[in-house]
Short mmCIF file of C-alpha atoms and ligand atoms in Angstrom, two decimals:
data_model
loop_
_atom_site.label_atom_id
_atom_site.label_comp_id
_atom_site.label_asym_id
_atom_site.label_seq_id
_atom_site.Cartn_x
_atom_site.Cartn_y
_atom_site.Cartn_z
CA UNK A 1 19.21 106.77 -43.12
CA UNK A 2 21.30 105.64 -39.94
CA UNK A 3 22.12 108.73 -39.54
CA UNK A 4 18.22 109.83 -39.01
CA UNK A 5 17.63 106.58 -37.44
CA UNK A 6 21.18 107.34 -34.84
CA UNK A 7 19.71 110.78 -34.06
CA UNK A 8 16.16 109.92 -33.20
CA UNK A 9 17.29 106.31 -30.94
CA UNK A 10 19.83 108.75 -29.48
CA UNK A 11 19.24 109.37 -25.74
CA UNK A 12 15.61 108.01 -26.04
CA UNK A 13 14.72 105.24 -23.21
CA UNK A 14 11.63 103.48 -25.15
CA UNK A 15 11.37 100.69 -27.31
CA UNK A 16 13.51 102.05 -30.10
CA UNK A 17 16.28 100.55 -28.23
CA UNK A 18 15.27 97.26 -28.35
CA UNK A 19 13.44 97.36 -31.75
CA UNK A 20 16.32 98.61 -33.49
CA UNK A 21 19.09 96.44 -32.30
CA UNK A 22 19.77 95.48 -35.07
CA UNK A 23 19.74 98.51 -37.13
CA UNK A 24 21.69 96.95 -39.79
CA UNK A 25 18.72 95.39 -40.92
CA UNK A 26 16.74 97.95 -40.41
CA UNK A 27 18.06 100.03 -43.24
CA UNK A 28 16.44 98.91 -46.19
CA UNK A 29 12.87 98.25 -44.83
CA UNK A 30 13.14 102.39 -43.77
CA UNK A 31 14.37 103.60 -46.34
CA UNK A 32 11.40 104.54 -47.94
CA UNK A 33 10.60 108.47 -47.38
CA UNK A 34 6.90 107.24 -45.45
CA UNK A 35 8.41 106.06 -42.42
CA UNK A 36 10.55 109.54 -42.49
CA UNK A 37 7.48 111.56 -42.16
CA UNK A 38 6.05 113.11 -39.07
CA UNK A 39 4.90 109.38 -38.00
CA UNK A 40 7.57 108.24 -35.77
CA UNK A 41 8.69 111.97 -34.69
CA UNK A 42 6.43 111.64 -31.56
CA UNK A 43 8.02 111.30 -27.88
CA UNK A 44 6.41 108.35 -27.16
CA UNK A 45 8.68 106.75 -29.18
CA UNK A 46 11.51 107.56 -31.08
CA UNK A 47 11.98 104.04 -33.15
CA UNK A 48 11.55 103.54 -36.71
CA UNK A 49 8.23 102.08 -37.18
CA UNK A 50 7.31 100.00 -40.00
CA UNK A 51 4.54 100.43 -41.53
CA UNK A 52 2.48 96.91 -41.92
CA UNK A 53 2.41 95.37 -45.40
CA UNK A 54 -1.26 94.85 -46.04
CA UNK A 55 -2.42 92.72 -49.12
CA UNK A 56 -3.39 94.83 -51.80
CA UNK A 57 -6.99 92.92 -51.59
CA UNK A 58 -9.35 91.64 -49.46
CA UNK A 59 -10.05 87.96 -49.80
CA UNK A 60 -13.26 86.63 -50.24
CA UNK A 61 -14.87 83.39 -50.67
CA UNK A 62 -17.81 84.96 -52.72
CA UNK A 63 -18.63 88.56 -54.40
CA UNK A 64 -22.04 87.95 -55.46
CA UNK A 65 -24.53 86.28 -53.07
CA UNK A 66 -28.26 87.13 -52.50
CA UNK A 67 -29.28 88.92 -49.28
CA UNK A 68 -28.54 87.31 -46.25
CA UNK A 69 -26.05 84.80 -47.90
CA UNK A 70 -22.59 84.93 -45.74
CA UNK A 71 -19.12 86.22 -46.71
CA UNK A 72 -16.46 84.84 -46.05
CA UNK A 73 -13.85 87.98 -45.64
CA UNK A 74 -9.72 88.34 -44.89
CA UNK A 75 -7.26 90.15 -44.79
CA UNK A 76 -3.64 89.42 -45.30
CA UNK A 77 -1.26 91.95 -42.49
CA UNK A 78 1.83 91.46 -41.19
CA UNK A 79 3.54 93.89 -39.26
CA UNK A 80 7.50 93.64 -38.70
CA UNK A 81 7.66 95.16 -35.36
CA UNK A 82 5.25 92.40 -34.25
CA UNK A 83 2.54 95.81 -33.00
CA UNK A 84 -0.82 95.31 -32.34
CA UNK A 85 -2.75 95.81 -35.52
CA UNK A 86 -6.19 97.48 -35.10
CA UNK A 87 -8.97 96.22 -37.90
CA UNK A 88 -12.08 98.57 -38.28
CA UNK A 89 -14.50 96.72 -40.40
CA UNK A 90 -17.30 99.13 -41.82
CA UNK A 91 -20.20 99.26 -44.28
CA UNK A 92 -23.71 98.37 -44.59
CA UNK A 93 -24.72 94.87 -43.38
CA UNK A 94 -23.18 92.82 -40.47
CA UNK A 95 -20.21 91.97 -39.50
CA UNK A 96 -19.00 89.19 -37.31
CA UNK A 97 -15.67 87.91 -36.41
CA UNK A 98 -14.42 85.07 -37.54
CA UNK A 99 -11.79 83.83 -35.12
CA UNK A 100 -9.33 86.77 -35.60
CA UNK A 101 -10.09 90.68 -35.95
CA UNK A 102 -8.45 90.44 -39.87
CA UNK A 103 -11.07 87.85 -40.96
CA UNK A 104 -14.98 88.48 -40.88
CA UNK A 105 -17.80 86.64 -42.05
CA UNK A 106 -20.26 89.28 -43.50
CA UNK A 107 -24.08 89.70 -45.03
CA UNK A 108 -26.31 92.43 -46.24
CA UNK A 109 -29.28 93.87 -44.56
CA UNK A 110 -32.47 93.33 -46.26
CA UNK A 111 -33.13 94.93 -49.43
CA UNK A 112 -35.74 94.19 -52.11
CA UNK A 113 -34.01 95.22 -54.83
CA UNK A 114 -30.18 94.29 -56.29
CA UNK A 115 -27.60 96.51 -55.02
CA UNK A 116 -23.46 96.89 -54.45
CA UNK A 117 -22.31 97.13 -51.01
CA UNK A 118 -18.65 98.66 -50.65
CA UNK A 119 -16.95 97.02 -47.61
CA UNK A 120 -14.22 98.94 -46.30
CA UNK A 121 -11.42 97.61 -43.43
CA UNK A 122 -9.01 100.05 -41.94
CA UNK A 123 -5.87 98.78 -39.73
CA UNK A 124 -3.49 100.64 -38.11
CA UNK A 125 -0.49 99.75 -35.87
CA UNK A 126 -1.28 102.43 -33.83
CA UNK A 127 1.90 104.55 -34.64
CA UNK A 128 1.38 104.90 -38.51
CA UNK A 129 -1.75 106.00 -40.38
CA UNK A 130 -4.61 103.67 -41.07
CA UNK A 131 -4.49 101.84 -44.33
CA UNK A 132 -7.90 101.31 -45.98
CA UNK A 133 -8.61 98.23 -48.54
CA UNK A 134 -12.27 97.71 -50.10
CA UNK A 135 -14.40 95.17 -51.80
CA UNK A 136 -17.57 95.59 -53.57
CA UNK A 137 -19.83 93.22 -53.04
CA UNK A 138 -23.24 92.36 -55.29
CA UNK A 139 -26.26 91.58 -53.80
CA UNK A 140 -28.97 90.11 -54.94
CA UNK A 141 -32.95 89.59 -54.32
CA UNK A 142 -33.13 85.72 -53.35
CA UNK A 143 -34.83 83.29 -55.06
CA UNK A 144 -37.26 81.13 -53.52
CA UNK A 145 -34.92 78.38 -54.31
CA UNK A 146 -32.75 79.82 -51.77
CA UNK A 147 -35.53 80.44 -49.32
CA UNK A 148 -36.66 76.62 -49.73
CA UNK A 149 -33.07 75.17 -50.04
CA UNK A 150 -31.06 76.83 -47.41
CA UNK A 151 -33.54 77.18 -45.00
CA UNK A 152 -36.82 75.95 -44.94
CA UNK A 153 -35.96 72.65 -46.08
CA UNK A 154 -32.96 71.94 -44.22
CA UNK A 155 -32.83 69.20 -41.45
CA UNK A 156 -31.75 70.34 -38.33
CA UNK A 157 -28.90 68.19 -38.12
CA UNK A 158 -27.78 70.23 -41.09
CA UNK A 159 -28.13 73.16 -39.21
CA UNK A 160 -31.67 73.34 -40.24
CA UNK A 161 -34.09 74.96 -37.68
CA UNK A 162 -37.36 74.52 -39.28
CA UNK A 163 -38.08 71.14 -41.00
CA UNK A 164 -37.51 69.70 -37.38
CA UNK A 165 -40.72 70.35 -36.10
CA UNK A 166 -42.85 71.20 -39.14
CA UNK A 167 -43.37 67.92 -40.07
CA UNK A 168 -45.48 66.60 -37.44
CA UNK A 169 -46.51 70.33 -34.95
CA UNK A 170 -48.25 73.34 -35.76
CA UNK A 171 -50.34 72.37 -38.38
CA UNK A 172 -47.56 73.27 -41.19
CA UNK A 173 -45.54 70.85 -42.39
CA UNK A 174 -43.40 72.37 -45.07
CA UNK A 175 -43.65 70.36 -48.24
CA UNK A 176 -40.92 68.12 -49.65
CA UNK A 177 -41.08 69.60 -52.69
CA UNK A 178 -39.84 73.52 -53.56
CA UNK A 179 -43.52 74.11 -55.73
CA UNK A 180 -45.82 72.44 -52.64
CA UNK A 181 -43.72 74.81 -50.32
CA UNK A 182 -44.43 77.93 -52.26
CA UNK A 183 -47.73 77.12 -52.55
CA UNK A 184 -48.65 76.80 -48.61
CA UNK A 185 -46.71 79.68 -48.30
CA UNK A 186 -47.82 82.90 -50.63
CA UNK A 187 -51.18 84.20 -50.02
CA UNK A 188 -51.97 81.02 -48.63
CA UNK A 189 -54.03 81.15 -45.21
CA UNK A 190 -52.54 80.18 -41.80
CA UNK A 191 -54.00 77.92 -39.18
CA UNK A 192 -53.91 80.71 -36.31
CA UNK A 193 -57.38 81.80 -36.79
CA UNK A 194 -59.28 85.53 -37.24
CA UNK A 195 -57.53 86.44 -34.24
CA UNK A 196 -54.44 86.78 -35.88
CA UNK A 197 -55.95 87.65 -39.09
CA UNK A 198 -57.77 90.55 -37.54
CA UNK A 199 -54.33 91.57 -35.87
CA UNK A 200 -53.32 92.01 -39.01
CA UNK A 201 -51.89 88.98 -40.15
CA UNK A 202 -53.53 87.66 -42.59
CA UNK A 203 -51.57 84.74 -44.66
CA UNK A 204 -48.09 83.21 -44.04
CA UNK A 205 -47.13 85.27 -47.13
CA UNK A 206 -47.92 88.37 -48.36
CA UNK A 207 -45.62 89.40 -51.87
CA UNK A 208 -44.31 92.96 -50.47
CA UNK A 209 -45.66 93.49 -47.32
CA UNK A 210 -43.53 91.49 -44.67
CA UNK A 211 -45.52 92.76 -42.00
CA UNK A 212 -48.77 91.16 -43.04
CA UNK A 213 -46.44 87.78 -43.60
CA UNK A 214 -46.76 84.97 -40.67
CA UNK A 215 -43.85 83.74 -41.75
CA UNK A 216 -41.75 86.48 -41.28
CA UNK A 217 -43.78 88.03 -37.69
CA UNK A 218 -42.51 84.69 -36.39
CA UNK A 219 -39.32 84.72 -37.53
CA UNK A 220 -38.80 87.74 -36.32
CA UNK A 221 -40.88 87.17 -33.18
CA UNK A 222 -42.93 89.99 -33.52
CA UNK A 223 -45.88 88.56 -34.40
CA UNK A 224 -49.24 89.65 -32.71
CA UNK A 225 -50.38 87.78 -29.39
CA UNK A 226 -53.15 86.19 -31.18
CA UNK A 227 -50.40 84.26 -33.80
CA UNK A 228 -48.76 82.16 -31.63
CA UNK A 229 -45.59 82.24 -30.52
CA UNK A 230 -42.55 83.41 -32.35
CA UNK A 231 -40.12 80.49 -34.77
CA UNK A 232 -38.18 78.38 -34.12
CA UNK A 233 -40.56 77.76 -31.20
CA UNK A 234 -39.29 77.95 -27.66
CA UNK A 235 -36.72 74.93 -27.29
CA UNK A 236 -33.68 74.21 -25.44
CA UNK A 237 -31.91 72.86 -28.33
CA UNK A 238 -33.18 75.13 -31.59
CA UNK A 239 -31.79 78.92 -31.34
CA UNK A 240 -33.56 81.92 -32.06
CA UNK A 241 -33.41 82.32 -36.16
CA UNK A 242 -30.17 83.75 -36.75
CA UNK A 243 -30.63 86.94 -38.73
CA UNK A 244 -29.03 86.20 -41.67
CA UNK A 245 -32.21 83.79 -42.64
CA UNK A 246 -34.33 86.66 -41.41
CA UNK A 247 -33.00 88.84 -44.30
CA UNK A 248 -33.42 86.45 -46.77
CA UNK A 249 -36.90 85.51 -46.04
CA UNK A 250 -37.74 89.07 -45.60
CA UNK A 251 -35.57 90.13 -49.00
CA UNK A 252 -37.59 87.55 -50.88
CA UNK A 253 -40.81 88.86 -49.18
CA UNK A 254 -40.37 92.48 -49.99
CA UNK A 255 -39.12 92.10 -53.39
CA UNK A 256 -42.65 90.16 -54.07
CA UNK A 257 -41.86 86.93 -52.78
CA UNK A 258 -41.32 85.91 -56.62
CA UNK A 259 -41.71 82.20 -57.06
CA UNK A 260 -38.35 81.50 -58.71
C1 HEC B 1 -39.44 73.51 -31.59
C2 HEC B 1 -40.41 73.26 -32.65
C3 HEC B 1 -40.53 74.30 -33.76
C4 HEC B 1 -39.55 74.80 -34.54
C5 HEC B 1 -38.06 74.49 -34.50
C6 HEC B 1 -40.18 75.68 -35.48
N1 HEC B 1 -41.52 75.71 -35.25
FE1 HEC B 1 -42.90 76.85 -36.24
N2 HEC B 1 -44.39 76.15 -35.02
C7 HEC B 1 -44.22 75.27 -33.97
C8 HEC B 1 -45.50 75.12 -33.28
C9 HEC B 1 -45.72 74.22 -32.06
C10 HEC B 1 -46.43 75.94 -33.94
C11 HEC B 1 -47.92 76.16 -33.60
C12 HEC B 1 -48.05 77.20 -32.51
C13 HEC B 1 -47.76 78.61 -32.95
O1 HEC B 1 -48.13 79.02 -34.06
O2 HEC B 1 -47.18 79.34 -32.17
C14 HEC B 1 -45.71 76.57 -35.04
C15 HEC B 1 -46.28 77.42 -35.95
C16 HEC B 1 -45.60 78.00 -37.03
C17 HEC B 1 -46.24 78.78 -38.07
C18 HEC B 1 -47.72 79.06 -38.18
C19 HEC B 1 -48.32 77.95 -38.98
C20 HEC B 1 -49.80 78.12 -39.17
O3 HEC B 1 -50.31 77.66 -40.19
O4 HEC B 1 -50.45 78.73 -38.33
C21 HEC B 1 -45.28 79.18 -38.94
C22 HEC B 1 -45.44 80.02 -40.19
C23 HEC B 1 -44.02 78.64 -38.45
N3 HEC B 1 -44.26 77.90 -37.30
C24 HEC B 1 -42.81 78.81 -39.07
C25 HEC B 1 -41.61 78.27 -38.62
C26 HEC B 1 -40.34 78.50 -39.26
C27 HEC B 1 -40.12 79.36 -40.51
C28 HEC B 1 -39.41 77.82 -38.55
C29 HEC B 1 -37.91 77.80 -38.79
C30 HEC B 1 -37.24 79.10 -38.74
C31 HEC B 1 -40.11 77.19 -37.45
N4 HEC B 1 -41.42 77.48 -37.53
C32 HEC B 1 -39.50 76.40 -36.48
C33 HEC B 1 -43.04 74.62 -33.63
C34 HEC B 1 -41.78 74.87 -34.18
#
């Protein structure tokens, strides 16, 4: 081992110097035949690398959630040689960081039936080869209990975006009840008139079909001129829907809009 290790530090000016001062301690974390290989054998630097210890898993708060319901994702890495670790985060859905490139918060795209979703991460230190971990994650169609409960219904100082204002604008207030809100919802008509209707429009729900679905068009502001404008309405203080209630809505929409 120190003999490999003397050789290769041997007349080299990088970092190898510095990293392996103390090359006593060094021994046992090389020893294993990995850090041998080709990985270290480049010019740019002649020091024995270690390889970062990654957590056999990735962490996550949840496995099964219905579409559009977040994940809370981790990863445990530390690296001896204190290098920059690179995280590549892939597979369906979105991905978006959640304070530091090892931890992600994470939800499906829109689907109308149940499905698995394998999420893979990849990090590297740049000098050795990536090292992959995956999760498998269940998805499934959401209920209208989770349409109602997590975002219709919620008040917008509990991050709610819709209750806010219908209860006293736009002719829709949203019921206080789960069964009143599913019932001004599917196939029921809207209060934008046969202008929007003839766009195309025709209900605030229609089971399947989320184009023909106010609801949605608005949500996703692509509604037709004639429909109004798209929801949460214009407002300094209420963003745009964030997409991950987009997908649920629409998931719940496409897979029938099932009242359940
Ligand atoms: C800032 C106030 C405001 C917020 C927040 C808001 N809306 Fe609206 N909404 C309105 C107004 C005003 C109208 C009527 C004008 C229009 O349709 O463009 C309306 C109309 C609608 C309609 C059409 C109702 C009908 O019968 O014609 C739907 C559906 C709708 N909103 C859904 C939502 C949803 C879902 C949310 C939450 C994601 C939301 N809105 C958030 C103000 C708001």
């Amino acid at each position: 081992m120190s003999d490999i290790d003397g050789g290769s530090d041997a007349g080299r000016t990088d970092a190898g110097v510095r990293r392996d001062g103390g090359l006593n301690t060094d021994g046992g974390a090389d020893a294993g035949a990995s850090d041998a290989g080709g990985i270290d054998a480049g010019p740019r630097d002649a020091g024995p690398n270690h390889v970062p210890m990654v957590m056999p898993d990735i962490l996550a708060n949840r496995t099964t959630v219905y579409a559009g319901q977040v994940v809370d994702l981790a990863l445990g890495v530390t690296d001896e040689d204190g290098d920059f670790l690179q995280f590549t985060w892939s597979g369906g859905g979105t991905f978006f960081e959640n304070g530091n490139p090892s931890a992600q918060r994470w939800f499906s795209a829109e689907t109308a039936t149940p499905m698995t979703v394998t999420l893979n991460v990849s990090v590297t230190d740049g000098r050795s080869a990536p090292i992959t971990r995956q999760i498998v994650i269940n998805v499934t169609v959401p209920r209208f209990t989770d349409v109602y409960a997590n975002i219709l219904a919620v008040a917008p100082l509990q991050g709610g975006q819709c209750v806010g204002c219908h209860g006293t604008m736009g002719m829709f207030q949203i019921a206080g009840t789960r069964a009143g809100a599913y019932a001004q919802l599917v196939n029921a008509p809207h209060n934008r008139g046969a202008g929007c209707v003839n766009a195309g429009v025709p209900v605030m729900v229609t089971p399947g079909d989320v184009q023909r679905s106010l609801i949605y068009r608005k949500m996703t502001s692509t509604q037709p001129t004639a429909c109004g404008d798209g929801m949460p309405a214009m407002s300094m203080v209420i963003p745009a829907s964030p997409l991950q209630f987009i997908v649920t809505v629409g998931s719940w929409i496409r897979a029938g809009a099932r009242d359940d």
